[in-house]
XYZ file of C-alpha atoms in Angstrom:
518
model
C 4.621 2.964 -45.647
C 2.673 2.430 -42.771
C 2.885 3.793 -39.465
C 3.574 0.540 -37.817
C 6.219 0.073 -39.944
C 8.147 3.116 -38.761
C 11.151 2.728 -36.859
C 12.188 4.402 -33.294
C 15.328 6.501 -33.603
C 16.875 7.948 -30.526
C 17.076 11.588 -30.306
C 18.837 12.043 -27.447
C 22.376 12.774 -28.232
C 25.059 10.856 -25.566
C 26.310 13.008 -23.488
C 22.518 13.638 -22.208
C 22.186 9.938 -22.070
C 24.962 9.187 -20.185
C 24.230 12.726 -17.770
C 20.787 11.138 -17.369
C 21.719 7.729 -16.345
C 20.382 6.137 -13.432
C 23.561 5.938 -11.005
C 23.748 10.303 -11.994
C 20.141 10.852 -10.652
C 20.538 8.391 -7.655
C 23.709 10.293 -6.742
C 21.455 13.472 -6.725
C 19.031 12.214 -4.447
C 21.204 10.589 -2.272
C 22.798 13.326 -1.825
C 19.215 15.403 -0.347
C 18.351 11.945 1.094
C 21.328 10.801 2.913
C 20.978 13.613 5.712
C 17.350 12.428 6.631
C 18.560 8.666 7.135
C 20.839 6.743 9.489
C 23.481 4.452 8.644
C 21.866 1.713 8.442
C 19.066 2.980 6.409
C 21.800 5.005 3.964
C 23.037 1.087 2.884
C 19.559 -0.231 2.515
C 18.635 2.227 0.255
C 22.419 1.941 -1.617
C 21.654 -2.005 -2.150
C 18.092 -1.081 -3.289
C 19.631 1.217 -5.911
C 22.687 -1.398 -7.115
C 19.758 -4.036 -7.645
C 17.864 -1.651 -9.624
C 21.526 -0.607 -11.527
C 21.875 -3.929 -12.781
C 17.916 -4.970 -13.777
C 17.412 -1.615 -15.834
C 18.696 -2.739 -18.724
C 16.584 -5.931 -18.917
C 12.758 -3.842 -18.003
C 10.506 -3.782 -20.530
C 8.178 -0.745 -20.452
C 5.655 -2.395 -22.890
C 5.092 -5.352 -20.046
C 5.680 -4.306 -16.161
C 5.319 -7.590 -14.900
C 8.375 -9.359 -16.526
C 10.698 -8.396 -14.012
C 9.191 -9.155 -10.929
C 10.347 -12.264 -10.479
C 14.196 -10.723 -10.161
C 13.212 -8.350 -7.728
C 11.679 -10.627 -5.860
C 14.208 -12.329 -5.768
C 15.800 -9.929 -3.479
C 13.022 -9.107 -1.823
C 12.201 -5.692 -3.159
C 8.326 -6.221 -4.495
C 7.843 -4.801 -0.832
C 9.543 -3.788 2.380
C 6.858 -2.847 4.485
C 6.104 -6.050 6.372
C 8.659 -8.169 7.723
C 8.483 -11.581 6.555
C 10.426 -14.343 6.122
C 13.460 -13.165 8.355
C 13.511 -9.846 5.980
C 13.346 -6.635 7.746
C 9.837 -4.135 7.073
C 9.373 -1.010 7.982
C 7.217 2.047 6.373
C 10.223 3.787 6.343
C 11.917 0.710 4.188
C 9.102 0.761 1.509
C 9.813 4.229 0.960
C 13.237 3.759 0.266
C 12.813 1.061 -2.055
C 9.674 2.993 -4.015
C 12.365 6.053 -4.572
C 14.762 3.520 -6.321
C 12.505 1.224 -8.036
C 10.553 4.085 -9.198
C 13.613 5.968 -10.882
C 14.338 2.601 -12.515
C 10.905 2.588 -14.153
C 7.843 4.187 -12.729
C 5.654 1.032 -14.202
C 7.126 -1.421 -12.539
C 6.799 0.686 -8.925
C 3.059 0.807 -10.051
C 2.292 -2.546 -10.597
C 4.581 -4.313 -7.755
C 3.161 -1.730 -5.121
C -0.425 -2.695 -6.069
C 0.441 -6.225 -6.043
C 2.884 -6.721 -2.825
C 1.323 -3.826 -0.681
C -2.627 -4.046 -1.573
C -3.141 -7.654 -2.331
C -0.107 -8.182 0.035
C -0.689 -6.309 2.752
C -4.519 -7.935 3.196
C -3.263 -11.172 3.568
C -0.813 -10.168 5.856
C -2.634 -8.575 8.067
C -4.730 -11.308 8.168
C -3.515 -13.103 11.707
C -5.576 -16.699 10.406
C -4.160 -17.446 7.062
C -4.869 -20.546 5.502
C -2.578 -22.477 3.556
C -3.847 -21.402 0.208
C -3.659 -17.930 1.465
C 0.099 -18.013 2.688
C 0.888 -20.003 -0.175
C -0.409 -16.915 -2.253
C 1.096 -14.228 -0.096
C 4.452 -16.353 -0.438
C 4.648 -16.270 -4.262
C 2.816 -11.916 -4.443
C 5.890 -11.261 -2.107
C 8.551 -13.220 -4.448
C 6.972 -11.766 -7.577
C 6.258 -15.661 -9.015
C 2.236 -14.380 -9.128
C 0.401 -11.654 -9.054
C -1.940 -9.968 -7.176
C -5.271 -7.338 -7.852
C -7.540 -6.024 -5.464
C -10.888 -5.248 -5.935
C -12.367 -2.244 -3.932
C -14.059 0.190 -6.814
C -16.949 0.284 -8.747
C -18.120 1.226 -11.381
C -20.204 3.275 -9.372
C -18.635 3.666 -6.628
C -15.622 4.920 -6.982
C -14.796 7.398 -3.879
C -17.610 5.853 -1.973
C -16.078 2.655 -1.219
C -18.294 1.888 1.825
C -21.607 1.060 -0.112
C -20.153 -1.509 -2.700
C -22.662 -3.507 -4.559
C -20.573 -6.591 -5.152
C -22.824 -9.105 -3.355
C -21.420 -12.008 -1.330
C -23.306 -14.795 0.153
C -22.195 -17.996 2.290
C -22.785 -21.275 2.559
C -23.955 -23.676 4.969
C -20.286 -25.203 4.309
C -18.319 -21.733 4.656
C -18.189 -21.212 0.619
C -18.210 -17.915 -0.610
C -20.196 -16.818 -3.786
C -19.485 -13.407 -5.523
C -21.931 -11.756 -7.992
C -20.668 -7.787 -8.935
C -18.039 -5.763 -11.077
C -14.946 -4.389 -9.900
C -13.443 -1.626 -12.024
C -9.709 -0.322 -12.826
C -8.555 -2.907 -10.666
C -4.625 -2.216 -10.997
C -3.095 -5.012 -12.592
C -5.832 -7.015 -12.945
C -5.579 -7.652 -16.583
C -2.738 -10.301 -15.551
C -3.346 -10.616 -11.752
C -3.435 -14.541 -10.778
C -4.958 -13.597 -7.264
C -7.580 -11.287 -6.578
C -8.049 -9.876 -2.991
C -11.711 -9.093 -3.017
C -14.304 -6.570 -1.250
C -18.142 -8.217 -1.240
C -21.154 -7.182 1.373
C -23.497 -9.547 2.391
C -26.268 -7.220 2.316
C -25.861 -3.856 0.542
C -28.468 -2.001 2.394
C -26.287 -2.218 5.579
C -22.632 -2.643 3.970
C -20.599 -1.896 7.581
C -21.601 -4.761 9.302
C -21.600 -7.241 6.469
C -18.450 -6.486 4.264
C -16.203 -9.088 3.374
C -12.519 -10.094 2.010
C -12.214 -13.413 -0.010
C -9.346 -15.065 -2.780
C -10.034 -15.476 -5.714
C -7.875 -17.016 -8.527
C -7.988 -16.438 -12.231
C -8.978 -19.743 -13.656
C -12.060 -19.473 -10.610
C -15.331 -20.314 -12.989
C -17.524 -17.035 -13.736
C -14.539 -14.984 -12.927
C -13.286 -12.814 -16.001
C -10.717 -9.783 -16.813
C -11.018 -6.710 -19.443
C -8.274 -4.912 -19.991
C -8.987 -0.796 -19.846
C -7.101 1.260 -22.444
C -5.471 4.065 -19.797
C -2.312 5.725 -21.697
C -0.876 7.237 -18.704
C -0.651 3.673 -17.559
C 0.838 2.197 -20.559
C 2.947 -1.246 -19.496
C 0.109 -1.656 -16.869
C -2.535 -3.960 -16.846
C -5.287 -2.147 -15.234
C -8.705 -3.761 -15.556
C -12.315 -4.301 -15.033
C -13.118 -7.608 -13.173
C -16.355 -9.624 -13.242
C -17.564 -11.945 -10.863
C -20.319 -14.204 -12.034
C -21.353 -16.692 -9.554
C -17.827 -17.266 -8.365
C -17.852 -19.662 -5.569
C -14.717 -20.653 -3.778
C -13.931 -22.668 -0.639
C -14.361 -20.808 3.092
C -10.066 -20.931 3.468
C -10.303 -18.555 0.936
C -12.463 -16.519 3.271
C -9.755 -13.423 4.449
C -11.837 -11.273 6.680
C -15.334 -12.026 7.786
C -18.334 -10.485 7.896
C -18.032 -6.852 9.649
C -14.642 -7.198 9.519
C -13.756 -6.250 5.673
C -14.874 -3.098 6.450
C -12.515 -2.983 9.229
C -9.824 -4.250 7.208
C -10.553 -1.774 4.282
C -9.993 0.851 5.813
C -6.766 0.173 7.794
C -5.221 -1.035 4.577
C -5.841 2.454 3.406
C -3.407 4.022 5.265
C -0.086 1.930 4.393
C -1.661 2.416 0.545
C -1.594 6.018 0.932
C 2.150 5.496 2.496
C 3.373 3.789 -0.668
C 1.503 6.170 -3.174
C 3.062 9.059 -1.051
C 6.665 6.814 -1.431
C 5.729 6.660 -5.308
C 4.932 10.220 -5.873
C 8.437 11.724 -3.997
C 10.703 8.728 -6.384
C 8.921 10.526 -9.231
C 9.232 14.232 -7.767
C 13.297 13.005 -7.010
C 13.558 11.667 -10.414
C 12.133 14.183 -12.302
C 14.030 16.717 -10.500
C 17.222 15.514 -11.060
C 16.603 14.709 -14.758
C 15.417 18.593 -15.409
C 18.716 19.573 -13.047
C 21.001 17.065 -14.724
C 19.982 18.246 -18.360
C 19.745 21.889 -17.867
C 22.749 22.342 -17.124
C 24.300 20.110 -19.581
C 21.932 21.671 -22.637
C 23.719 25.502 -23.887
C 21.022 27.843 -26.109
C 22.300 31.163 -27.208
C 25.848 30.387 -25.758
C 25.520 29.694 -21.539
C 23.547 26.491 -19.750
C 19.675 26.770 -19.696
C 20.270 26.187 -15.746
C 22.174 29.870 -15.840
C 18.749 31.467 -16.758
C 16.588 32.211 -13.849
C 13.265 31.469 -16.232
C 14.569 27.797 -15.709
C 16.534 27.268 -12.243
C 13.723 29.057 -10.425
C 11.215 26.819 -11.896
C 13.755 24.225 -10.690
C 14.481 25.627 -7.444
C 10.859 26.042 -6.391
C 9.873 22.099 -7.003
C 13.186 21.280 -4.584
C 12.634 23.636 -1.967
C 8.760 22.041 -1.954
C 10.206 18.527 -2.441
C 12.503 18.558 0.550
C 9.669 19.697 2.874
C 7.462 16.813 2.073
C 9.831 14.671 1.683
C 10.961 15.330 5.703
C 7.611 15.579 6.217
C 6.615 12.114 4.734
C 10.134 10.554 6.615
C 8.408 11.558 9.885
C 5.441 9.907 9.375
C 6.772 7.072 8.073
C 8.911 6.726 11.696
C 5.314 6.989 13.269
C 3.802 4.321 11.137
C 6.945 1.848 12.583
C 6.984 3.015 16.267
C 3.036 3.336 17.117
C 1.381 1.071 14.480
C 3.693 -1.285 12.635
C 5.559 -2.552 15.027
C 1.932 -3.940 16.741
C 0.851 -5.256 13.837
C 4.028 -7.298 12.842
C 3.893 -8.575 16.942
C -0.230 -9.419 15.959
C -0.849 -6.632 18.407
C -4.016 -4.039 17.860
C -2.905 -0.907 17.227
C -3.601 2.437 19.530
C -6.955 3.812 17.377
C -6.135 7.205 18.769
C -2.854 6.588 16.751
C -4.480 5.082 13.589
C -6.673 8.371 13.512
C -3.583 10.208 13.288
C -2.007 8.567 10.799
C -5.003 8.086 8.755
C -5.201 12.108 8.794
C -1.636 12.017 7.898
C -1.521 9.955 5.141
C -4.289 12.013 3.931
C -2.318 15.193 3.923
C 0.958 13.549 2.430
C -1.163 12.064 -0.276
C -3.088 15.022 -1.034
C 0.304 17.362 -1.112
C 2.905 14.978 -3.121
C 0.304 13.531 -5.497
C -0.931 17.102 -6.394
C 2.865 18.043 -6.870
C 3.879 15.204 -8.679
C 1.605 16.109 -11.368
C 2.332 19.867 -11.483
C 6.078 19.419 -11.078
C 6.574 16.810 -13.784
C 4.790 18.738 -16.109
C 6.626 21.466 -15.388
C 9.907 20.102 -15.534
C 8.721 18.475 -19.057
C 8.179 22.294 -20.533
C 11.596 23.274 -18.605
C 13.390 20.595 -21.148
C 11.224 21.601 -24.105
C 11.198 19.043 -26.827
C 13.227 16.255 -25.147
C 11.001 16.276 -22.549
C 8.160 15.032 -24.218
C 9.377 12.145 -25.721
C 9.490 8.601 -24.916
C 12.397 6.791 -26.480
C 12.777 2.956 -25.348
C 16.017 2.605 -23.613
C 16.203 5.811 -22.942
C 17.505 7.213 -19.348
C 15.457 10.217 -19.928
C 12.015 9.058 -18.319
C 10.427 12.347 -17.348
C 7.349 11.812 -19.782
C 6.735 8.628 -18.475
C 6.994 9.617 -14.806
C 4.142 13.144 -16.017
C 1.873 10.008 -17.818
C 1.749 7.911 -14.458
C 1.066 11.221 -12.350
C -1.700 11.620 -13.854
C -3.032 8.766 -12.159
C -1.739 9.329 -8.608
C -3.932 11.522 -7.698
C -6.812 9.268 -8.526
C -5.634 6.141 -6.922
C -6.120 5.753 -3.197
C -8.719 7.829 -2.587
C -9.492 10.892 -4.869
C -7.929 14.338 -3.775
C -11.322 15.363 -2.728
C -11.787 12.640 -0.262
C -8.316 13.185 1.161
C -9.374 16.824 1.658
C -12.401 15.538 3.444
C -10.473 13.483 5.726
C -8.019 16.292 6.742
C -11.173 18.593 6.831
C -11.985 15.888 9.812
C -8.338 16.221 11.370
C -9.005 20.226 11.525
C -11.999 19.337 13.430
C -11.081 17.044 16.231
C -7.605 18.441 16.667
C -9.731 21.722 17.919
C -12.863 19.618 19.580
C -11.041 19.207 23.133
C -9.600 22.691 22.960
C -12.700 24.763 22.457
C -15.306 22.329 23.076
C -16.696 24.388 25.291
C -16.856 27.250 22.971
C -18.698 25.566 20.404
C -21.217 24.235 22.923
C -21.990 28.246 23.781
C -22.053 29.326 20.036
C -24.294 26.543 19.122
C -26.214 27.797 21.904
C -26.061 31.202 21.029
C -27.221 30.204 17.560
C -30.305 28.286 18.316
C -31.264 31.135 20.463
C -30.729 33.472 17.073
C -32.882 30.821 15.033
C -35.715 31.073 17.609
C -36.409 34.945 17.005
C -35.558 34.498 13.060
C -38.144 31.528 13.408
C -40.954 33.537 15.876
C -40.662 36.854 13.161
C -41.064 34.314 9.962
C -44.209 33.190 11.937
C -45.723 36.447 13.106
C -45.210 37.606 8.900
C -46.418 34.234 7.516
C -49.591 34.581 10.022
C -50.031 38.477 8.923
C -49.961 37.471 5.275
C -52.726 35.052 6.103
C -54.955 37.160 8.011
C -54.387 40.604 6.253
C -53.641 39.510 2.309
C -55.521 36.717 2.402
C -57.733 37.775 -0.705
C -54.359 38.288 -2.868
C -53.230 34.785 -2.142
C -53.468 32.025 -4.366
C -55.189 29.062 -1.968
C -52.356 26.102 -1.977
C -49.831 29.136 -0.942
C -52.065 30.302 1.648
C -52.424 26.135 2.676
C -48.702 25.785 2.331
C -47.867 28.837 4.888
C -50.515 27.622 6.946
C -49.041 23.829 7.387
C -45.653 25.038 7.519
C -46.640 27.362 10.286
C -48.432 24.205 12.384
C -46.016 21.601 11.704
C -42.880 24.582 12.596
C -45.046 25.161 15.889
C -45.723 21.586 17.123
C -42.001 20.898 15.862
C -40.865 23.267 18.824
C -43.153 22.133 21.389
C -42.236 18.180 20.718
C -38.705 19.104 20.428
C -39.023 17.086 16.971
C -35.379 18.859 15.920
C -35.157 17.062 12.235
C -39.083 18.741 11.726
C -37.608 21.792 13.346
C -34.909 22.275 10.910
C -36.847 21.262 7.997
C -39.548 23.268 8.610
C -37.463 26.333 9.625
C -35.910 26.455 6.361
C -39.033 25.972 4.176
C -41.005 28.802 5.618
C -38.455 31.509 4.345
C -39.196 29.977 0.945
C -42.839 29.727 1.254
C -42.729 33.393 2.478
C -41.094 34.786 -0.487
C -43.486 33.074 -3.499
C -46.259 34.456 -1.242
C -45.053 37.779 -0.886
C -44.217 37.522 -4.941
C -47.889 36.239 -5.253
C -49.326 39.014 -3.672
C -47.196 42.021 -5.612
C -48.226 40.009 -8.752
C -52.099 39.998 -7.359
C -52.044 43.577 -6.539
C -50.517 44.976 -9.869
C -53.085 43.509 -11.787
């Protein structure tokens, strides 16, 4: 018999199944949720979670995309934008990642990156064409599907200096030449919402967003094998000589770049939105289960081994999750509300929320991944299986966590951007202070600088048979260039300089011992 051949069974027994059903772990989270919302929001988020009742039992895990269309059909690919008459809000697309995402954490994956990336750069786009509406029309209803294309293969964090070159034509066509890698569902997308640069030598001023379509000649799709993602189509994209018209032309020039990066923030809103529907779900599965699973005669919840564990991840979970609601209420007042009016927003504001989204990123992404993996070894074996049609979906929600800190902007770079929120949050406050302390510094360097000098100059003079001539020419034109560095106020020679001649001091003075013990 043959592996393949094998057949599934399901191990767990019913009462856990029915414990673990969806309507049980939506009752726990509404019941943490609830307080944070108002009335209105509280039935938004109940209709989200009946629509998501009734499609569970028709998602198939092996292929994400097959029920779009029926969410789309009540508008739940996305809720950030309003469109159409339908209400969008940050705040919205959180609630609806929290239920879609208990329902199955695929299908939040792949709708999100379709609807909100590919989505939300045609919407934001105040000139759509036809062709462009028509495809933001059918990404919003789920009837196609979007990928965008921002990474590399090398350049993954460093987004800015893309090598996907774009050129234009006398007649306003675009022509793509480059490689786009793990473009999120790209292996099935029908649209692609595209980064190029004109020139990649200056990529700010020349970055561009066009539309591509799959049946567009010289462009082509291979699928990546990523486990964590299974049910995903995530991809590397090709673009060989792909011309298209100039009304498939989404941002010019200059403004791509532009456009990049205010798309990043709503991203990081809807990863953050992803990451607390798997921290909620995963909570309440490891709550639900431990206290309906007895070992050695009393509920595993009963021993403080588990429900400390448990308690921990909640107590962490509400915080961020109050946290995240806040910004989210921001997002709507300061920023979305302009751009829904086709009003700039404050950039004083966008800074913030940039910095923000940074932090919520970095925090719920980094727990996600702990916390369902935790929660996994709380419910021992049953936690690492995958059954199909199972309600128990912990060890599909650790697999996609695995991922979440990855996409958006690597936790490094989110540390880096709330590294520059530390900064300028303190720059008006002690301005002044840092001014003086700089001062105080350079006036430090200047002695250091003056004694490395008067030693180099000694060595010269004094040692000068013990040292080996290209050390003796090296002090020497360190020395000059350090010198005329000062007097032209040259500070890039300065700094340079200063920091060789420390170097160049010690291999002489090594030179020298070696010299004089022979």
């Amino acid at each position: 018999m043959k592996l393949n051949d094998a057949i599934y069974g399901n191990l767990l027994e019913k009462n856990y199944e029915k414990g673990l059903s969806l309507g049980n772990r939506y009752s726990f989270i509404n019941s943490n949720i609830f307080p944070l919302l108002n009335k209105e929001e509280r039935d938004t988020f109940m209709g989200f979670q009946d629509v998501c009742k009734k499609l569970a039992p028709q998602v198939n895990i092996e292929d994400a995309y097959e029920i779009l269309p029926k969410l789309g059909e009540h508008y739940m690919l996305q809720r950030m934008n309003t469109y159409e008459g339908i209400y969008g809000s940050c705040k919205t697309q959180m609630l609806l990642n929290l239920a879609v995402g208990g329902m199955a954490p695929e299908v939040d994956m792949s709708m999100s990156a379709s609807s909100i990336l590919v989505g939300n750069s045609l919407y934001h786009n105040p000139k759509r064409s036809d062709i462009q509406e028509k495809a933001l029309h059918a990404i919003y209803r789920g009837t196609k599907i979007g990928g965008i294309g921002i990474t590399e293969p090398e350049h993954g964090s460093d987004a800015v200096n893309m090598k996907t070159l774009a050129s234009i034509a006398d007649n306003g066509d675009v022509t793509y030449n480059g490689t786009k890698i793990y473009t999120t569902n790209g292996a099935v997308a029908d649209y692609f919402s595209t980064y190029g640069v004109l020139d990649v030598s200056n990529p700010r001023r020349t970055m561009m967003l066009s539309l591509f379509k799959r049946e567009d000649e010289g462009l082509s799709t291979e699928r990546l094998h990523i486990p964590a993602a299974h049910g995903v189509g995530i991809a590397k994209v090709n673009y060989d000589n792909v011309t298209v018209p100039k009304d498939r032309m989404i941002a010019p020039p200059g403004e791509g770049y532009k456009r990049l990066f205010r798309g990043l923030t709503p991203e990081r809103f809807t990863i953050i939105s992803s990451s607390l529907g798997s921290l909620w779900h995963a909570l309440a599965t490891g709550t639900i289960y431990t206290q309906l699973r007895h070992q050695f005669n009393k509920p595993l919840f009963k021993y403080q081994g588990i429900s400390h564990v448990l308690a921990d991840i909640y107590a962490q979970l509400s915080a961020y999750t109050s946290f995240a609601m806040q910004i989210a209420d921001f997002y709507d007042k300061r920023v979305g509300s302009k751009i829904h009016k086709g009003e700039t927003p404050d950039p004083m504001d966008e800074a913030t929320l940039a910095v923000s989204a940074a932090q919520g990123k970095y925090l719920a992404t980094k727990m996600a991944h702990k916390a369902t993996y935790e929660i996994v070894q709380v419910m021992g074996g049953r936690g690492a299986i995958n059954e199909p049609g199972s309600n128990n979906i912990i060890n599909r929600l650790e697999n996609l966590s695995r991922l979440s800190e990855v996409l958006g902007g690597h936790r490094n770079i989110q540390l880096m951007i709330v590294e520059m929120g530390l900064k300028a949050t303190t720059a008006m406050a002690i301005g002044s202070n840092i001014k003086k302390a700089k001062r105080e510094q350079k006036k430090v360097n200047a002695k250091l600088n003056d004694l490395y000098i008067a030693r180099a100059e000694k060595i010269i003079t004094e040692e000068s048979q013990y040292l080996p001539e290209s050390d003796k020419l090296n002090l020497q034109n360190a020395i000059n260039k350090l010198k005329n560095a000062a007097e032209t106020k040259n500070d890039i020679e300065f700094r340079a300089y200063s920091s060789a001649l420390p170097k160049l001091l010690s291999n002489a003075g090594k030179a020298i011992y070696k010299a004089k013990k022979n």
